[in-house]
XYZ file of C-alpha atoms in Angstrom:
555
model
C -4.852 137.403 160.561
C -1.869 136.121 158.496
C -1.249 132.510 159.959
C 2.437 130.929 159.402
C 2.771 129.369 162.689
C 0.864 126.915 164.897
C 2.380 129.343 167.984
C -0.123 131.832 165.946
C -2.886 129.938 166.438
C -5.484 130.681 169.885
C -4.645 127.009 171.039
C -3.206 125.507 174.499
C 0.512 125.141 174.721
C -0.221 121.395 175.257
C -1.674 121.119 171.942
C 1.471 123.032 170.405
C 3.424 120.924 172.486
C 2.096 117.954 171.229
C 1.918 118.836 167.325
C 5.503 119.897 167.230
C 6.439 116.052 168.471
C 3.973 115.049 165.800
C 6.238 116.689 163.093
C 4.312 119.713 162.060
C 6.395 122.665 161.835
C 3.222 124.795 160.144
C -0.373 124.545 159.650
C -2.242 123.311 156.505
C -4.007 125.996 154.463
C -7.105 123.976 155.663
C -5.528 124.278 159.868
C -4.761 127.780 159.054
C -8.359 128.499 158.021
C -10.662 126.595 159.796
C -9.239 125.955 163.580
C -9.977 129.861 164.181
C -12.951 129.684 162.696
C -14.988 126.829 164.791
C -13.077 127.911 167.722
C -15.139 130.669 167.623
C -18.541 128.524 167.886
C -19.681 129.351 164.146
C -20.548 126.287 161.520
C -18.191 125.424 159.213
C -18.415 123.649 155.434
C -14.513 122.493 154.897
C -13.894 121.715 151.482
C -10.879 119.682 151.200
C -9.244 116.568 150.260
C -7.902 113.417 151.860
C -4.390 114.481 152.500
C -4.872 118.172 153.409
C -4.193 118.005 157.138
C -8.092 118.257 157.916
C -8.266 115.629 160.537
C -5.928 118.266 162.484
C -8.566 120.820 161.363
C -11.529 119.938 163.616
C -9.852 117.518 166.567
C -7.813 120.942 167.640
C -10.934 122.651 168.230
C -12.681 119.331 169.799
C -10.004 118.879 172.319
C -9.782 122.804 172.875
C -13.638 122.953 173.534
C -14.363 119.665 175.771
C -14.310 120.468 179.234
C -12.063 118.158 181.119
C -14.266 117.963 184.265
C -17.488 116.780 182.983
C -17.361 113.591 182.128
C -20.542 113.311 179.720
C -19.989 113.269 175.866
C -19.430 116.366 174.855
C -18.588 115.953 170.704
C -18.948 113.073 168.335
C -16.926 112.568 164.945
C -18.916 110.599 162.387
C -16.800 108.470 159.727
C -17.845 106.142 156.731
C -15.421 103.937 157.705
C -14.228 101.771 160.170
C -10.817 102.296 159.162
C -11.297 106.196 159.192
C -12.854 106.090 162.652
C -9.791 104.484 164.223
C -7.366 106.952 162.566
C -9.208 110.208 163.520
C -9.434 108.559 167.058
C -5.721 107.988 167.178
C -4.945 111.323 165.664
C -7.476 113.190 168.521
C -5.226 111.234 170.921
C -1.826 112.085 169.588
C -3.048 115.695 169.343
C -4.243 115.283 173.344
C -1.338 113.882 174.689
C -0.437 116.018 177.074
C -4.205 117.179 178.047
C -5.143 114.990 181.208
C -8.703 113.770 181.901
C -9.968 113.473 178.165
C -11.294 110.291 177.037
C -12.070 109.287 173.440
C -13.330 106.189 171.916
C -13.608 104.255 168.645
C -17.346 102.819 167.821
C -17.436 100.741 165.148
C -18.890 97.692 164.094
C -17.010 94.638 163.654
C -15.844 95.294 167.002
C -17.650 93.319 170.388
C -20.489 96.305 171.214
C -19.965 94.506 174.586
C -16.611 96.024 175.276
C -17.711 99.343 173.843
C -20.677 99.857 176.491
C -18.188 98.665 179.295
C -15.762 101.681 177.502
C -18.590 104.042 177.886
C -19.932 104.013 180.635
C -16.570 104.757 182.326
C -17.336 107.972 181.028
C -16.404 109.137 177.203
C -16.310 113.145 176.091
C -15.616 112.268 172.858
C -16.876 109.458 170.424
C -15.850 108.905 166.815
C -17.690 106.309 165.252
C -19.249 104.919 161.914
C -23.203 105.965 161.456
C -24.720 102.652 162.046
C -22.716 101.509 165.319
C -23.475 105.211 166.935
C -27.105 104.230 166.326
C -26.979 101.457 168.030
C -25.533 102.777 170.746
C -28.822 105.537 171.018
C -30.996 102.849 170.864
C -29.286 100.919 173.731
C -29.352 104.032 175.566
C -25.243 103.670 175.651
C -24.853 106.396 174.170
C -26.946 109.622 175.488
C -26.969 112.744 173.137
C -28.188 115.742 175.559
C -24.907 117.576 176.550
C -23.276 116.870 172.668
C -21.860 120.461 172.114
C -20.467 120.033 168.937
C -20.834 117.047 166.016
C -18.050 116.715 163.053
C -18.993 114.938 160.096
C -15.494 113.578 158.550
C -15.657 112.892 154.450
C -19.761 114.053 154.586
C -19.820 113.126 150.613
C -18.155 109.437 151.272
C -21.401 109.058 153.575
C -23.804 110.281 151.261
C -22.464 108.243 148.513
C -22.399 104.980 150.457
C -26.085 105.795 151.849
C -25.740 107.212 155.295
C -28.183 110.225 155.061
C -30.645 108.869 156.881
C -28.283 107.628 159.749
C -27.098 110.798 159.404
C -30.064 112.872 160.059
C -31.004 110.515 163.032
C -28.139 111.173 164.640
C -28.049 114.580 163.821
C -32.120 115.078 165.370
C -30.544 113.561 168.529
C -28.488 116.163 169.546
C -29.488 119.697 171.213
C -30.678 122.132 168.552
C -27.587 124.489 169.621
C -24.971 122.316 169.148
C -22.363 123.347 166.586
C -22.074 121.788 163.764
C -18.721 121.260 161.017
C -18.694 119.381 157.583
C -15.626 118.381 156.205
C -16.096 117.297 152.477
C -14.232 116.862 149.349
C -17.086 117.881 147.076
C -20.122 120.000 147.524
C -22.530 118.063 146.266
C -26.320 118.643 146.447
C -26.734 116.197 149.431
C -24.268 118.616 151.471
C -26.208 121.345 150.788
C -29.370 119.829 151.910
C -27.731 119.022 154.761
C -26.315 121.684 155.449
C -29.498 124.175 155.197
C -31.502 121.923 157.386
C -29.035 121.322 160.326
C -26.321 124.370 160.090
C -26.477 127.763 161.474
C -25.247 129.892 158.919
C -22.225 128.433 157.817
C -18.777 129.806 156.898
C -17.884 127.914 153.845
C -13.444 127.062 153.691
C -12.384 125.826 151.149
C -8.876 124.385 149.812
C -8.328 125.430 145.965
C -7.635 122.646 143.706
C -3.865 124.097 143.117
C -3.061 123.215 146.993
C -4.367 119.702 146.715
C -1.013 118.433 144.852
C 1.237 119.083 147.910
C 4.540 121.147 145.846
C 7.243 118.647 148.203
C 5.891 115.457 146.270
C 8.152 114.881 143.557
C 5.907 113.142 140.202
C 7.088 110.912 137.740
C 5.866 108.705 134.872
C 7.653 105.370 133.099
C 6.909 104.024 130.169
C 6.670 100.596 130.396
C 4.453 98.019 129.303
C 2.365 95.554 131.479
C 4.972 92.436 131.259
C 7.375 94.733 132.722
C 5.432 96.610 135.872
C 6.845 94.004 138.563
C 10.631 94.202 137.366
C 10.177 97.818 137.043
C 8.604 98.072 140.777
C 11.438 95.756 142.084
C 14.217 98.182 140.678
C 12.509 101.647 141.300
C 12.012 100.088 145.077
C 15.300 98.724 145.947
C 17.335 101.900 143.938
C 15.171 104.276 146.283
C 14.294 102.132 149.128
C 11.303 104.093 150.540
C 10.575 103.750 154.400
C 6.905 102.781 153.300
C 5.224 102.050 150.077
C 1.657 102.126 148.661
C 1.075 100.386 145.408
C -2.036 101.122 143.613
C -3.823 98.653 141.579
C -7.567 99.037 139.676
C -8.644 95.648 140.622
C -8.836 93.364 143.923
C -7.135 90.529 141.337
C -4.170 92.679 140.684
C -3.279 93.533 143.964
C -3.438 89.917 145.034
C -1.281 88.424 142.298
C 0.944 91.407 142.408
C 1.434 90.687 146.287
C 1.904 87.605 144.955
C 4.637 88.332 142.377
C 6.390 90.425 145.574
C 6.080 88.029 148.258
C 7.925 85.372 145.602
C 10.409 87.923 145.546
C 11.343 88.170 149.050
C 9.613 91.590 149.712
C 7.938 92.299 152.251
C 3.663 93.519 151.075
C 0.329 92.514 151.426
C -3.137 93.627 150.333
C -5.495 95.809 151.118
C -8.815 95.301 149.459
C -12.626 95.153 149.653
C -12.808 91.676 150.113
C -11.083 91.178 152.976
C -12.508 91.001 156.479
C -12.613 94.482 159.117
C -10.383 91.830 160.941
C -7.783 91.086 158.217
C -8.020 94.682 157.267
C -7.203 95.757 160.817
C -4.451 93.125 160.919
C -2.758 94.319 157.687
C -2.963 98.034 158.586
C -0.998 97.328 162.081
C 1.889 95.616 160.335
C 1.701 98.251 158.206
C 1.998 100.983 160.327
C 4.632 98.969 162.123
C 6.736 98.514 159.199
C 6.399 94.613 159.645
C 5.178 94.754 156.368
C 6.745 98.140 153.931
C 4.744 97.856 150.682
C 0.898 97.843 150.978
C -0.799 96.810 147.875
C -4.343 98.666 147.876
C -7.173 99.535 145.529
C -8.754 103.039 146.065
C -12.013 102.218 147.874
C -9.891 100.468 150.489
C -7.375 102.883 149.983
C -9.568 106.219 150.961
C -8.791 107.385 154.809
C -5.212 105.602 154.967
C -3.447 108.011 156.430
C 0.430 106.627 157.587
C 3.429 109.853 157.849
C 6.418 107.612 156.934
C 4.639 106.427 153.454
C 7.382 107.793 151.246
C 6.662 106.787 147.535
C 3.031 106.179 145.898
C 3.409 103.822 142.875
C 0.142 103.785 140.481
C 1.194 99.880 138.988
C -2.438 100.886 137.216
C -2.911 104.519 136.419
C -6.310 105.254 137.952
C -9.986 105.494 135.908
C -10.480 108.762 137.652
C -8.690 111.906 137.815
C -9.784 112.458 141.300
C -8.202 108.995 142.230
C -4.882 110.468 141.382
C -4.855 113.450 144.135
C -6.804 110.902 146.336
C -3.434 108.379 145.514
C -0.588 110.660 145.514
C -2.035 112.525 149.065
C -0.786 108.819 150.690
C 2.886 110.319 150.423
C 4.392 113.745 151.302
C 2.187 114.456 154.678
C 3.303 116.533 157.270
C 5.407 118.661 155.654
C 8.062 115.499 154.591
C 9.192 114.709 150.912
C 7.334 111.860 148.721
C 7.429 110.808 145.475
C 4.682 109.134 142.919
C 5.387 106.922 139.794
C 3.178 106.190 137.560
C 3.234 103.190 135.201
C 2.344 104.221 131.547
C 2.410 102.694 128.105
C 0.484 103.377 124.885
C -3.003 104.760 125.345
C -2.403 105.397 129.060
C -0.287 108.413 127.889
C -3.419 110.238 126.869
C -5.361 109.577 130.316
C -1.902 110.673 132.218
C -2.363 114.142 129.725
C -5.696 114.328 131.487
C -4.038 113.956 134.986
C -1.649 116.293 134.204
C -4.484 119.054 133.304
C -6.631 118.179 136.029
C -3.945 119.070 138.687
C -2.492 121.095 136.542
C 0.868 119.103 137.384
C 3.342 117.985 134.863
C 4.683 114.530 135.479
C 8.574 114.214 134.611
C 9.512 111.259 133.195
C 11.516 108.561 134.981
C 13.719 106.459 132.926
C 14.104 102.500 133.890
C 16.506 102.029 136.395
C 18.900 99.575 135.005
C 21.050 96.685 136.806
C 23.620 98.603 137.477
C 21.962 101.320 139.038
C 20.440 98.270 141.285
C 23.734 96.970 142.311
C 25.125 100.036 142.628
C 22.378 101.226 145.179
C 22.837 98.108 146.859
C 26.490 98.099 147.016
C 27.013 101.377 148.340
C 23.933 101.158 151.326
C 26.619 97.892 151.869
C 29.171 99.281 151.977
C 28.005 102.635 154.323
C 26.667 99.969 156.619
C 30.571 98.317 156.777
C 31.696 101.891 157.306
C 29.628 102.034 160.422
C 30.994 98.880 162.132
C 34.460 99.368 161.342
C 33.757 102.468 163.528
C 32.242 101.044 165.735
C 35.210 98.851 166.703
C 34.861 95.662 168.555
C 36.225 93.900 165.998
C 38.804 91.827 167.382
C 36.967 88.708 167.535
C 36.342 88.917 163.912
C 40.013 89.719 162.913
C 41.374 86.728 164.617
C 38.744 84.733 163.027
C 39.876 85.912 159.919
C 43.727 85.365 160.340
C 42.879 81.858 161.496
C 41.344 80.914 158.358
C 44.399 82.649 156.363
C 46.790 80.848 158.152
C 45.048 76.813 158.156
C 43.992 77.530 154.547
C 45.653 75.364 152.129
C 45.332 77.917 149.389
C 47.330 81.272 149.797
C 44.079 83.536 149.714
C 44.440 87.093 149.848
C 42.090 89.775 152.033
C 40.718 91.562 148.899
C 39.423 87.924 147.413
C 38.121 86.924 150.873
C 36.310 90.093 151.228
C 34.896 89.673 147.427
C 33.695 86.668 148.735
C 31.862 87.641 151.769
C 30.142 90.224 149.111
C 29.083 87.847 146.833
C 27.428 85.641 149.876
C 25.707 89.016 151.377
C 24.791 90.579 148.368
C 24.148 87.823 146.156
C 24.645 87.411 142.362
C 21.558 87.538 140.429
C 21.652 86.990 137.222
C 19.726 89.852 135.729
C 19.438 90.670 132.031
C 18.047 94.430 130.713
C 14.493 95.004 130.428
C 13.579 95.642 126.641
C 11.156 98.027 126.792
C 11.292 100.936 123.488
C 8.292 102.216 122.625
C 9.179 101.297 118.937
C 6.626 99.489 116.525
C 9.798 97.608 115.623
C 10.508 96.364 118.941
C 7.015 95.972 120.258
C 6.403 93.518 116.763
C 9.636 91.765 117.451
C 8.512 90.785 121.251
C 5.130 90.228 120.714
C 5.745 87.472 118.297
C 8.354 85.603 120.496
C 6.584 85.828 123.389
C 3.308 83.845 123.375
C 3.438 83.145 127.814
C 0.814 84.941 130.261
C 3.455 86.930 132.529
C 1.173 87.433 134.649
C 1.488 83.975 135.793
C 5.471 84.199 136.051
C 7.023 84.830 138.930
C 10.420 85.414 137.853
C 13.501 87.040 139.506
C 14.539 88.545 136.442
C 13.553 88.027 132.580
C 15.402 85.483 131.922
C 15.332 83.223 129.084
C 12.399 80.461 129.250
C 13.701 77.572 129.041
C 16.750 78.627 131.219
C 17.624 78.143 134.821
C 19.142 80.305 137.092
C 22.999 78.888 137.966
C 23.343 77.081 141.274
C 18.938 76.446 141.048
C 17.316 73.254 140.336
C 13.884 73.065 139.053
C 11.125 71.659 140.205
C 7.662 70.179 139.067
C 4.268 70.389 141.406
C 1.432 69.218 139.626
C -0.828 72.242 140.950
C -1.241 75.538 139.293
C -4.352 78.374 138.497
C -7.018 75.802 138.319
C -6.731 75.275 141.928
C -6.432 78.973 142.734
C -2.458 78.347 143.534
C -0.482 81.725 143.711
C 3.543 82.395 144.027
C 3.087 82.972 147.650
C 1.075 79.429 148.427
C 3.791 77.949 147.055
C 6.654 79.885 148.906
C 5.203 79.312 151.969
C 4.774 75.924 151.777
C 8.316 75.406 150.650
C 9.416 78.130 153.220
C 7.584 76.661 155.431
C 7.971 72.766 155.324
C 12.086 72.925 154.765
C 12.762 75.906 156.570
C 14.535 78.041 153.487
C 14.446 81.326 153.407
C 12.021 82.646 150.662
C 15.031 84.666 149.360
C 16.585 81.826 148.513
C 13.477 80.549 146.106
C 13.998 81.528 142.188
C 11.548 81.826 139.742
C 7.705 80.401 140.401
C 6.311 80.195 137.153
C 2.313 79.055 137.702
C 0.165 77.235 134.620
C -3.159 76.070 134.436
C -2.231 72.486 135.871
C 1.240 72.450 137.385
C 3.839 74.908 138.860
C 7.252 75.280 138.187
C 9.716 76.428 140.522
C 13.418 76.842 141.384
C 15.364 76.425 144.644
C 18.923 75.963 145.539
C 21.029 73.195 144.077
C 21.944 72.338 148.068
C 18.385 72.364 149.462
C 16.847 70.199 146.481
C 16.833 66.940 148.121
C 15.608 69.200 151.629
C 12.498 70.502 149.683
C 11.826 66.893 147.850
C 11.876 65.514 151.258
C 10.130 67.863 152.822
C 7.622 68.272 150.517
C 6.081 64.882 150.038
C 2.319 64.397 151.019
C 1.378 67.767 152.038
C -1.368 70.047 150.358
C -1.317 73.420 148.969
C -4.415 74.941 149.014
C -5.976 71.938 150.243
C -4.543 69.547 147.004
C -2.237 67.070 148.017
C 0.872 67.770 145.418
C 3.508 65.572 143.744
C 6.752 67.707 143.606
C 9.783 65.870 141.310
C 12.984 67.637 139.904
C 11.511 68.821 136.275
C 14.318 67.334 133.597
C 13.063 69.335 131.063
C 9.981 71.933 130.744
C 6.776 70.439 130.509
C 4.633 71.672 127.744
């Protein structure tokens, strides 16, 4: 049977229902396959990769199987992460929406266990939980096993590898001996295959070919540019395209800090997502996230794997990844659900050879992207504007406004005419940075000429634009703090306490330029004396600063 449709699919029309609102206008190649499949009772092996729609793949049949008016758990969904467990539990829900008198929980540690039991024994028919919390649960008796008729295991391989099995098999020896059984897996690994001879049923192995991975509606570039450049580059390529939702990649838990940093200082809106941060702070990043309180998320790929957000709508590789694998794994963030994406990836020198290997391994060819350029900034900005003046002049109710705007013609002492005022009023909204080109050509000439004159750590400058270094911006004073690396102070520590203490807006803050033993930074000529004032006797992290207007740069 030749499946197009989700209407051709032997599901409820409250699951169709609810899918349709959920975007999907077709299934997956992995839906297509494998929802007919373990609807009919038989074990499956899904081979497939983060980003393939296979979440869909097993909580259609979950929800189609559980019977409504028993109230005993029925299926469990096993995760390797906490992170993953919530989003297959809020997936099962969306998916259920309109199906009454199904109840599905979350177990995960990190969470009180306390409000979990309370959860349970209200009656659960479907659990999806990390290995170690769901054996707690069986040994508390919380969780009872006998009437489980069918057990998922999400990302099998991410289990193995972070040393599940024998969780695994517990679990798995707890359950009725008819249950059925489905592994979803990127790999097939020998671990699977142990697995699955000892605990499957003859199973029908689906998998997705490696061509269907790259999804064909995410567009793929590459820029050349080298590492001083990334952040300016990121800046322009996000405010030319201005994506709904951005993940950043980075190789390191360092980079994605001080390249939140380096965006925070810029007035953007990120934050990190890394292996060093609490399930808490993780949790807390992800909902802002999802919320769009926050609209670039920093991440590295191990805290990366299971994010799984529809409105992400441009993947950014700052770092190209150390494995090819990484790059489907990156690029799957954008481009879900049948919407457009798009992928850059930063590249200079001998990264060109490891994006070759990309290329062949997905069998993709990345087009390059040329560096947007100020004016293609401005431009952007200008017109989004301008289309947003459009929209309130048709609006009307604009009365007010005129008269306020004939008064001021009429008591001004200088004979100002409407196109100056309105020049003006788009200099104040829009700004006027002061932005010089970014020389970047790949040119032993060039790359000589700018090594030698520039002997500063960028990666400790966080700068609006690349200006000149011993310049200031026009209409910015700068200032001195006598903190800087050695007591762990980034851009952002020092625009919030600025932000924070006098109350400017962290647009309004210029360059931060951090050094081993002092800071450097610029703020508006007219909140100078606000921020010295402001600023006296408080700490940044925890070192009580001196701040004083810097006369000239301190070597």
């Amino acid at each position: 049977m030749n499946i197009v449709k989700f209407e051709d699919l032997p599901i409820s029309e409250e699951i169709k229902r609810a899918v349709i609102e959920m975007g999907f206008e077709e299934p997956s190649p992995i839906q297509a396959q494998s929802i007919p499949v373990i609807l009919s009772g038989k074990d499956v092996i899904g081979q497939a990769q983060t980003g393939t729609g296979k979440t869909a793949a097993f909580s259609i049949p979950i929800l189609e199987m559980v019977n409504q008016d028993d109230k005993s758990l029925q299926a469990v969904v096993l995760c390797p992460t906490r992170e993953l467990a919530i989003q297959v539990s809020a997936e099962i829900r969306k998916i259920g929406k309109y199906m009454h008198g199904i109840k599905t929980l979350p177990v995960y540690g990190g969470q009180p266990i306390d409000r979990q039991i309370k959860s349970l024994k209200s009656g659960v028919q479907v659990i999806i939980g990390t290995p170690g919390r769901v054996i707690d649960h069986i040994n508390r008796k919380t969780i009872k096993m006998d009437n489980v008729k069918m057990v998922i295991l999400d990302e099998a391989d991410e289990m193995l590898d972070m040393g599940f099995r024998e969780d695994i098999e517990m679990i798995l020896s707890k359950t009725p001996e008819e249950r059925q059984t489905t592994f979803f897996s990127a790999t097939m690994a020998k671990g699977i295959l142990d697995l699955t001879r000892k605990y499957q049923n003859n199973p029908e192995h689906i998998k997705v070919v490696r061509q269907e991975l790259t999804v064909p509606n995410i567009k793929q570039y590459y820029i050349e540019t080298r590492s001083a450049n990334k952040l300016e580059v990121l800046c322009r390529l996000v405010d030319v395209y201005n994506p709904k939702l951005s993940v950043v990649f980075t190789n390191t838990k360092r980079g994605a800090d001080e390249l939140v940093g380096d965006l925070q200082a810029r007035g953007y809106f990120a934050d990190a997502l890394h292996g060093d941060l609490k399930q808490t702070q993780r949790d807390i990043v992800m909902d802002k996230f999802r919320s769009g309180t926050i609209d670039i998320l920093v991440a590295t790929d191990v805290a990366a794997r299971g994010i799984d957000v529809d409105d992400v709508e441009a993947v950014f590789n700052y770092d190209l990844p150390q494995d090819e694998e990484y790059y489907v794994h990156r690029i799957g963030r954008t481009g879900r659900a049948g919407r457009n994406g798009m992928s850059f990836s930063f590249v200079f020198g001998k990264d060109m050879r490891k994006m070759r290997d990309i290329e062949r391994y997905t069998k993709t060819k990345l087009n390059k992207h040329e560096i947007p350029s100020v004016a293609d900034v401005e431009e952007k900005k200008v017109g989004a504007f301008f289309d947003e003046v459009k929209t309130v002049i048709e609006a009307g109710h604009l009365t007010k406004q005129l008269q306020w705007l004939e008064s001021f013609c009429e008591t001004s002492e200088a004979d100002y005419g409407v196109v100056d005022i309105a020049a003006a009023l788009l200099k104040l909204a829009l700004g006027n940075e002061d932005k010089q080109e970014i020389i970047d050509e790949p040119s032993r000439e060039n790359r000589n000429r700018r090594d030698g004159r520039d002997g500063r750590d960028s990666r400790d400058s966080r700068d609006r634009g690349p200006r000149g270094s011993d310049s200031t911006a026009e209409g910015m004073v700068r200032l001195f703090i006598n903190v800087g690396r050695n007591q762990r102070v980034q851009a952002k520590d020092v625009l919030g306490a600025i932000a924070g203490e006098a109350g400017i807006s962290g647009k309004l803050i210029g360059t931060i330029d951090i050094y081993d033993k002092y800071t450097f930074v610029e703020v508006p000529k007219q909140n100078a004396k606000e921020v010295l004032e402001n600023m006296k006797d408080i700490k940044i992290k925890g070192n009580k600063i001196n701040i004083e207007k810097a006369n000239r740069r301190k070597k």
